[in-house]
Coordinates of C-alpha atoms and ligand atoms in Angstrom, one line a residue:
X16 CA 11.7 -85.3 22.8
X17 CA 13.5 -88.1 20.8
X18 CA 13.4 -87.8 16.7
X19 CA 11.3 -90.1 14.5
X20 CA 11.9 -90.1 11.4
X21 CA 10.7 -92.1 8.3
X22 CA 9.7 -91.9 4.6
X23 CA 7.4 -93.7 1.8
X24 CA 8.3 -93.3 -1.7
X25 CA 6.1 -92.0 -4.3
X26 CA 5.9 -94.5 -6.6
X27 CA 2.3 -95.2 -7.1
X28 CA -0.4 -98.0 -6.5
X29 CA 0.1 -97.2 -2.2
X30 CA -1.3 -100.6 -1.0
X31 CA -2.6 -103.1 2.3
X32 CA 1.0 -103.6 2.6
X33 CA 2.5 -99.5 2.9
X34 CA -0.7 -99.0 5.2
X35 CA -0.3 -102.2 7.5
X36 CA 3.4 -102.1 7.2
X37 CA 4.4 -98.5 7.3
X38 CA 1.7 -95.8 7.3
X39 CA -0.5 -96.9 9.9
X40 CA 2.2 -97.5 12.7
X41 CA 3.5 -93.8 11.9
X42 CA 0.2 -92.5 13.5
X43 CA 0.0 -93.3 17.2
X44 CA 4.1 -92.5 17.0
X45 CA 2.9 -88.8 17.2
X46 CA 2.1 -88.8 20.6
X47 CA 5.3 -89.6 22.2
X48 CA 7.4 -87.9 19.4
X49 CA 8.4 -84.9 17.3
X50 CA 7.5 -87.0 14.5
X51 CA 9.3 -86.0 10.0
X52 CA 7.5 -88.5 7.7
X53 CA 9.0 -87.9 4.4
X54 CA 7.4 -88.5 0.8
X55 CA 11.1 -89.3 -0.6
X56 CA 10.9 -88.1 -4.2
X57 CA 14.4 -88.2 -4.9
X58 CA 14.7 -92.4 -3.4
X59 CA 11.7 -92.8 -6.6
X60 CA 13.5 -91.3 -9.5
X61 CA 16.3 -94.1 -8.6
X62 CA 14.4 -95.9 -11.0
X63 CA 12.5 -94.2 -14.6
X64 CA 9.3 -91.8 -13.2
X65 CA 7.0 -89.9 -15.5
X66 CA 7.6 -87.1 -14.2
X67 CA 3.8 -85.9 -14.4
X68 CA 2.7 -89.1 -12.5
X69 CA 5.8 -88.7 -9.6
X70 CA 3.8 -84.8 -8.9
X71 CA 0.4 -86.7 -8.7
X72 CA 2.1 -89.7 -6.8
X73 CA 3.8 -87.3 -4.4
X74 CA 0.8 -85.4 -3.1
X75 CA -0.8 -89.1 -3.0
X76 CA 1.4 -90.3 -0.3
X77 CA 1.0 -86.8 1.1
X78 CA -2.6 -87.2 1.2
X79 CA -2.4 -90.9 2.6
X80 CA 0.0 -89.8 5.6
X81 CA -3.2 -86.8 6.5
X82 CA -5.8 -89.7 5.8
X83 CA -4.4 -91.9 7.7
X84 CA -4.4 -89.1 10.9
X85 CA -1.0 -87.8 10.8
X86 CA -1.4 -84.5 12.2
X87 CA 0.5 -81.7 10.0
X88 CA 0.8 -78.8 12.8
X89 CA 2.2 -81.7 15.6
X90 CA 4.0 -83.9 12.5
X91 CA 6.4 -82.3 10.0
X92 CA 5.1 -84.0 6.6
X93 CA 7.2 -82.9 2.9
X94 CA 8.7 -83.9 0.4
X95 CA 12.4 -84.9 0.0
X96 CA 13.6 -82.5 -3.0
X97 CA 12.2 -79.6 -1.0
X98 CA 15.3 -79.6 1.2
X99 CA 18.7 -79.5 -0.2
X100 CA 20.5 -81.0 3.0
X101 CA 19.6 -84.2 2.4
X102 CA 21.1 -84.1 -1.7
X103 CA 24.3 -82.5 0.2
X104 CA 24.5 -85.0 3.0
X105 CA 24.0 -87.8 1.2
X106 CA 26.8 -86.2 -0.8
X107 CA 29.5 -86.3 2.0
X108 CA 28.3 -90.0 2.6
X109 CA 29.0 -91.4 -0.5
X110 CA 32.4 -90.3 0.5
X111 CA 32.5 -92.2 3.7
X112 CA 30.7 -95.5 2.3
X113 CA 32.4 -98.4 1.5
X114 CA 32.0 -99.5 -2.1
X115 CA 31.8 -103.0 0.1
X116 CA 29.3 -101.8 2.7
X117 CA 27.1 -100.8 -0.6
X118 CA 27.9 -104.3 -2.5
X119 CA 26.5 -106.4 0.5
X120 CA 22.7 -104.8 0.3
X121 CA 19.9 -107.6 -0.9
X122 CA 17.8 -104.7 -2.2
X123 CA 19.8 -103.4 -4.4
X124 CA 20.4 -106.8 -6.0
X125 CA 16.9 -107.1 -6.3
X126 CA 15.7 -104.2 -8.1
X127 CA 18.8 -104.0 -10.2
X128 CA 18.3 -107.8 -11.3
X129 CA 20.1 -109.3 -14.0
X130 CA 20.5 -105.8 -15.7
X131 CA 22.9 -104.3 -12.8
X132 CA 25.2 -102.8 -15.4
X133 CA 22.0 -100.8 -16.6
X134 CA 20.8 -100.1 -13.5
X135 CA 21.4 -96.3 -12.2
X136 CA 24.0 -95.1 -10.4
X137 CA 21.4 -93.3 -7.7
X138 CA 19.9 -97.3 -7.0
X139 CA 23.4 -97.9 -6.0
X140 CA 23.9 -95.4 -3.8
X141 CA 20.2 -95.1 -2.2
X142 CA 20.8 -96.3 1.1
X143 CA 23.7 -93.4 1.5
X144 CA 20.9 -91.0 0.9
X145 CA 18.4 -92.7 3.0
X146 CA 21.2 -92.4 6.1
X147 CA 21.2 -89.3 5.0
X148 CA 17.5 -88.4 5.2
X149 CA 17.7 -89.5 9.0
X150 CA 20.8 -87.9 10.3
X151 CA 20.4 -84.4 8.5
X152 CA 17.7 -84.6 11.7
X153 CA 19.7 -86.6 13.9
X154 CA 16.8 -88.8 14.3
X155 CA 17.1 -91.7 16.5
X156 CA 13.8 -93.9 15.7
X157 CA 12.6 -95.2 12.5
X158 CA 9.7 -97.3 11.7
X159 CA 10.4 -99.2 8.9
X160 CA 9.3 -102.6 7.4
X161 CA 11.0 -105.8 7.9
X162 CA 12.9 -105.2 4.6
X163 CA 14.4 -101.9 5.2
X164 CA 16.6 -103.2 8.5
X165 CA 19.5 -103.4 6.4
X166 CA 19.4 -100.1 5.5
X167 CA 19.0 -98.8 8.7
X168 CA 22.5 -101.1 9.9
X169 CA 24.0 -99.3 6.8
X170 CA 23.3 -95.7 8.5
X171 CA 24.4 -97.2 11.8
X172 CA 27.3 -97.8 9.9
X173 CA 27.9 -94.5 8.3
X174 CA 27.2 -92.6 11.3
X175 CA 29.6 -94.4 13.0
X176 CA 32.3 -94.3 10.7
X177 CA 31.8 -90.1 10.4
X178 CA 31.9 -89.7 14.1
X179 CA 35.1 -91.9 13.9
X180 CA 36.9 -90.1 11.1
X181 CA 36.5 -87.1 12.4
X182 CA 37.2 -87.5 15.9
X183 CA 33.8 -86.5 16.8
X184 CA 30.5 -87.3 18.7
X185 CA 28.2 -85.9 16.4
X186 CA 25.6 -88.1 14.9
X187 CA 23.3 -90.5 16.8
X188 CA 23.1 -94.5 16.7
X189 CA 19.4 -94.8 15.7
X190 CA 17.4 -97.4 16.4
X191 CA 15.2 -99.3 14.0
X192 CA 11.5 -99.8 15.1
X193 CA 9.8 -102.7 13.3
X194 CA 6.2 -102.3 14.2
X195 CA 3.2 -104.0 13.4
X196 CA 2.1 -107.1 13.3
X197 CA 1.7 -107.6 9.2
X198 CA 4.8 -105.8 8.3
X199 CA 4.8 -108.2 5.5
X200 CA 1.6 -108.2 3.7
X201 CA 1.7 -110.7 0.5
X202 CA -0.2 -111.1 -2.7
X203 CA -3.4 -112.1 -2.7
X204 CA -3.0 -114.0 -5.5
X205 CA 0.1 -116.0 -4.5
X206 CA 0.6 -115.9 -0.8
X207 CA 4.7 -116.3 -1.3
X208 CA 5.2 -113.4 -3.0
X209 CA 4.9 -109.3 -1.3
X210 CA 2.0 -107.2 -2.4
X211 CA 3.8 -105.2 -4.7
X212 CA 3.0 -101.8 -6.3
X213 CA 4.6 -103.4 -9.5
X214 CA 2.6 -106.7 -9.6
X215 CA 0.5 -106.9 -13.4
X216 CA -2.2 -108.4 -11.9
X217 CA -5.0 -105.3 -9.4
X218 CA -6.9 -108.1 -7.6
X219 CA -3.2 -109.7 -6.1
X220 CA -3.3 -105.9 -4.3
X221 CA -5.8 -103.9 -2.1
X222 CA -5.1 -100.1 -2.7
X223 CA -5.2 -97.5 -0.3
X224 CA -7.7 -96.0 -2.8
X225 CA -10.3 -98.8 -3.4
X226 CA -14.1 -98.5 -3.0
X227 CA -16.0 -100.9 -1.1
X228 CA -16.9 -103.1 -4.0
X229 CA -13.2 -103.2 -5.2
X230 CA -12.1 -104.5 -2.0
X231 CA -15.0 -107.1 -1.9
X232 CA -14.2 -108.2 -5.2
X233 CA -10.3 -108.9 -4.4
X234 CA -10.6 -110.6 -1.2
X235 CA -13.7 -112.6 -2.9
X236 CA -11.6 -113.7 -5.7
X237 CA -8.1 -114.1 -3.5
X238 CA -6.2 -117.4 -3.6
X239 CA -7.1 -119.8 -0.8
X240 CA -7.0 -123.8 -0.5
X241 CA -9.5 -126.2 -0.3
X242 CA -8.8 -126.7 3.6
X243 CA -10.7 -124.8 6.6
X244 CA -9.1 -122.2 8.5
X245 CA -6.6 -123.1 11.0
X246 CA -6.8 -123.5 15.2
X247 CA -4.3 -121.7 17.3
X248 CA -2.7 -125.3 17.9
X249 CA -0.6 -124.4 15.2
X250 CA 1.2 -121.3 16.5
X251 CA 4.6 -121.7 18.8
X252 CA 5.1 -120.8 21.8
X253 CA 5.5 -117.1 21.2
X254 CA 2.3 -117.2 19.2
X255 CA 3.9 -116.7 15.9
X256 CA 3.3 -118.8 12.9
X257 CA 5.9 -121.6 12.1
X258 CA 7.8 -121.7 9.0
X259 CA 6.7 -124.7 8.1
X260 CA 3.0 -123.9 8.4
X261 CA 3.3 -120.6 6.8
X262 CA 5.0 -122.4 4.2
X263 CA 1.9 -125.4 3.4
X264 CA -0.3 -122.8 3.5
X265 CA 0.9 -119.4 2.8
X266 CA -2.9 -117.9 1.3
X267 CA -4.6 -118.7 4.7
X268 CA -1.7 -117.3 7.0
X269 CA -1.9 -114.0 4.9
X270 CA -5.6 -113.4 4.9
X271 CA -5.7 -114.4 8.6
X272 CA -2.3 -112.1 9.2
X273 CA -4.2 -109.2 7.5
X274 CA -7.3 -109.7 9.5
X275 CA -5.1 -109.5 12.8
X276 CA -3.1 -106.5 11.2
X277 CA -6.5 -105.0 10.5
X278 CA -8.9 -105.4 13.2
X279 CA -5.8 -105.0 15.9
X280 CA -6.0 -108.4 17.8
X281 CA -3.1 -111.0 18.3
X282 CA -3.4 -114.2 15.4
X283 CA -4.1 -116.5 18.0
X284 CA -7.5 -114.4 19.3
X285 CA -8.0 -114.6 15.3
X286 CA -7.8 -118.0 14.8
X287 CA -10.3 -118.8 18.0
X288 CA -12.8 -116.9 16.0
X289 CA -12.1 -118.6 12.6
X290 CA -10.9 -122.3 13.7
X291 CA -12.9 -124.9 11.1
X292 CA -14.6 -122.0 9.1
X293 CA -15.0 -122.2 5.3
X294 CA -12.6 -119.4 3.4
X295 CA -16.2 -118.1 2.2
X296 CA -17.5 -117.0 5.9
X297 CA -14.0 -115.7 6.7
X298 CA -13.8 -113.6 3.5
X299 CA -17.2 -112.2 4.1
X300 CA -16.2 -111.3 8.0
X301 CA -12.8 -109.9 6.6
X302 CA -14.5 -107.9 3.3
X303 CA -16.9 -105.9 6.1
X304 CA -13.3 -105.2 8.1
X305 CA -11.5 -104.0 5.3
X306 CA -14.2 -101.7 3.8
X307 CA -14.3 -100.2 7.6
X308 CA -10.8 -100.4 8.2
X309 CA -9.9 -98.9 4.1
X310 CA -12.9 -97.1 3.1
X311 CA -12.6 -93.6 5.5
X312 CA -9.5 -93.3 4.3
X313 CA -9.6 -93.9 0.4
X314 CA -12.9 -91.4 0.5
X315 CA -10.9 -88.5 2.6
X316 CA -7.5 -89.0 -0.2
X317 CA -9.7 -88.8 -2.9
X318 CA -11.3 -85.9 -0.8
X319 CA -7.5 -84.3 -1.0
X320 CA -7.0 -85.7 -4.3
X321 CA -9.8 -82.8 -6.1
X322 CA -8.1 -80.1 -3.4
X323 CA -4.2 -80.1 -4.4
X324 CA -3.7 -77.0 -3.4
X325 CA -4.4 -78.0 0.3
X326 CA -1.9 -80.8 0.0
X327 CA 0.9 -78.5 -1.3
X328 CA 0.3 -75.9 1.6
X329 CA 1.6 -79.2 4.2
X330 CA 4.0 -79.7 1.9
X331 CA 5.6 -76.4 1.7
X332 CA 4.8 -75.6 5.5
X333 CA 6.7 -78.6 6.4
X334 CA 9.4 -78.3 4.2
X335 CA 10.1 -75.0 5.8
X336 CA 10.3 -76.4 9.0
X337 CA 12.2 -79.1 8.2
X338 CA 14.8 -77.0 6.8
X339 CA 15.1 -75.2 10.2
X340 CA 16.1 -78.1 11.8
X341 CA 18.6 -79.8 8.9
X342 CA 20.3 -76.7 7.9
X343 CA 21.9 -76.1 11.1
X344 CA 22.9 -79.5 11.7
X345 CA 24.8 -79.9 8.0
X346 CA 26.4 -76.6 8.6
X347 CA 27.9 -78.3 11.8
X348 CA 28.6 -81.1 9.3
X349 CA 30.1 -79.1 6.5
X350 CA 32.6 -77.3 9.2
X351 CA 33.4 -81.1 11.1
X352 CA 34.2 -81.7 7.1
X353 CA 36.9 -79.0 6.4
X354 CA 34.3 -76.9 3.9
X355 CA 35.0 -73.7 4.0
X356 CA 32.1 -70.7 4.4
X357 CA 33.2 -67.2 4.3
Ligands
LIG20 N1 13.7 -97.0 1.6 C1 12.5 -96.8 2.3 C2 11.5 -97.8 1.6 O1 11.5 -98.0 0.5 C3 12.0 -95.4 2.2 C4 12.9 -94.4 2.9 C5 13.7 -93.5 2.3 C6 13.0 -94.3 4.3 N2 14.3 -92.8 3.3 C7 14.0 -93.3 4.5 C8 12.5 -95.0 5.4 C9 14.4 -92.9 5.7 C10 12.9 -94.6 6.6 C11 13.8 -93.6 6.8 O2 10.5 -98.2 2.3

């Protein structure tokens, strides 16, 4: 069966936009694959982690995978630092990267900012360990989000580049699977900006953890414009918004993009339902979704949250059976290399 893998980093505050985006789309991939999904520890210390809040942040992405249906026994779910192949990997990549290949990618310049003399080393060299994460299982699919395609060229890249250097056919060309139809979920306080973990402001962010009232209160108090909601006369021909609409009116195109995302139906079906209707009525409609959608799944990771114990057994389980299928493959890797194992 063909390889998925894929990972979500432990850095707290999992939102709309990790469900909708990542999380969600991981779940019906477990029928038609021998399916790793990774909590990658090691990709969240790249920037500063308290280190008591990364073990509590861990097992929460750990309990939002099994909340979310993942099925541990058919799925392999752990976390990253459990298995040394992919620090070792990732080792032997940094040695066949190009400092250029590294230079060109947007996300570092992004999280590194202005202060890119201060930012780590390990920010830098991320997307070697994230290639490495996928080919220590020679995994040919990964569901990412929109943002992470560049990262996933990068591993093309690498994989390429090894098999070339060495004279060798050894690692897959994966291929990216961008899923979903909200893959980019944005604030809900200023429509041209991502839901972020790292956003000051809780109401511009619907947690993965939020009660019923929580989630009315956000979408009650979310930005919108003084307009009524949109026909689908506004969507081209492949029934995606335009640019330019999305653009005059990036609130409306969010809420209605999560409302699609949510209750599973194309925009334009969504915009039948909601064409002249005041923000108020469509908030109401999507509060009910969202508590229907969110609320089973905040209740059973909260569930998880008071049984750790539970959530470390997966852990360790599948960290043992991911090790069975990545040691093999670096030893294959570390021979191709020229290391030497008496
Ligand atoms: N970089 C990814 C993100 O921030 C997380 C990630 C790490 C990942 N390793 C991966 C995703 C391997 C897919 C495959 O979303």
């Amino acid at each position: 069966m063909k390889r998925i893998f894929s990972g979500v980093q432990p850095t707290g505050n999992l939102h709309l936009g990790n469900y909708l985006g990542a999380i969600r789309n991981f779940v019906p991939l477990q029928d038609d694959y021998d399916c790793i999904y990774c909590v990658v520890d090691m990709h969240a210390i790249t920037v500063w982690q308290d280190p008591k809040v990364l073990k509590a942040n861990t097992r929460e992405v750990a309990a939002a995978y099994l909340a979310a249906g993942i099925d541990p026994k058919r799925c392999i779910i752990f976390n990253q630092s459990q298995v040394a192949a992919h620090a070792e990997l990732a080792w032997i990549f940094n040695c066949v990267a190009r400092l250029g290949w590294l230079n060109r990618m947007t996300q570092f310049k992004e999280k590194a900012g202005k202060h890119r003399e201060n930012a780590s080393v390990g920010l830098y060299a991320y997307p070697n360990l994230m290639a490495a994460d996928i080919l220590a299982y020679k995994a040919t699919h990964v569901p990412v989000g929109e943002d992470q395609k560049q990262h996933l060229e990068l591993t093309r890249d690498i994989a390429q580049k090894f098999n070339s250097d060495f004279k060798v056919d050894f690692f897959p060309l994966l291929e990216p699977l961008i899923l979903g139809t909200a893959t980019r979920v944005m604030s809900l306080r200023d429509g041209t900006k991502k839901m972020s973990k790292s956003d000051p402001s809780d109401y511009s962010r619907i947690t993965m953890t939020d009660d019923a009232d929580a989630i009315a209160k956000k979408i009650r108090k979310a930005t919108s414009d003084p307009d009524l909601l949109p026909g689908r006369e506004v969507l081209d021909g492949t029934g995606a918004v335009p640019e330019a609409a999305r653009q005059a009116r990036p609130e409306a195109y969010n809420l209605l993009a999560i409302y699609a995302a949510l209750a599973d139906k194309p925009m334009a079906d969504v915009m039948d339902e909601f064409a002249g209707a005041q923000f108020s009525h469509f908030k109401a409609v999507l509060t009910d979704l969202a508590v229907a959608a969110l609320g089973p799944i905040g209740a059973e990771m909260k569930h998880l949250s008071d049984d750790p114990g539970a959530v470390d057994a997966v852990l360790h389980d599948g960290a043992e059976r991911a090790r069975a299928i990545a040691e093999p493959i670096l030893a294959e890797v570390y021979d191709i290399v020229g290391f030497l194992r008496p």
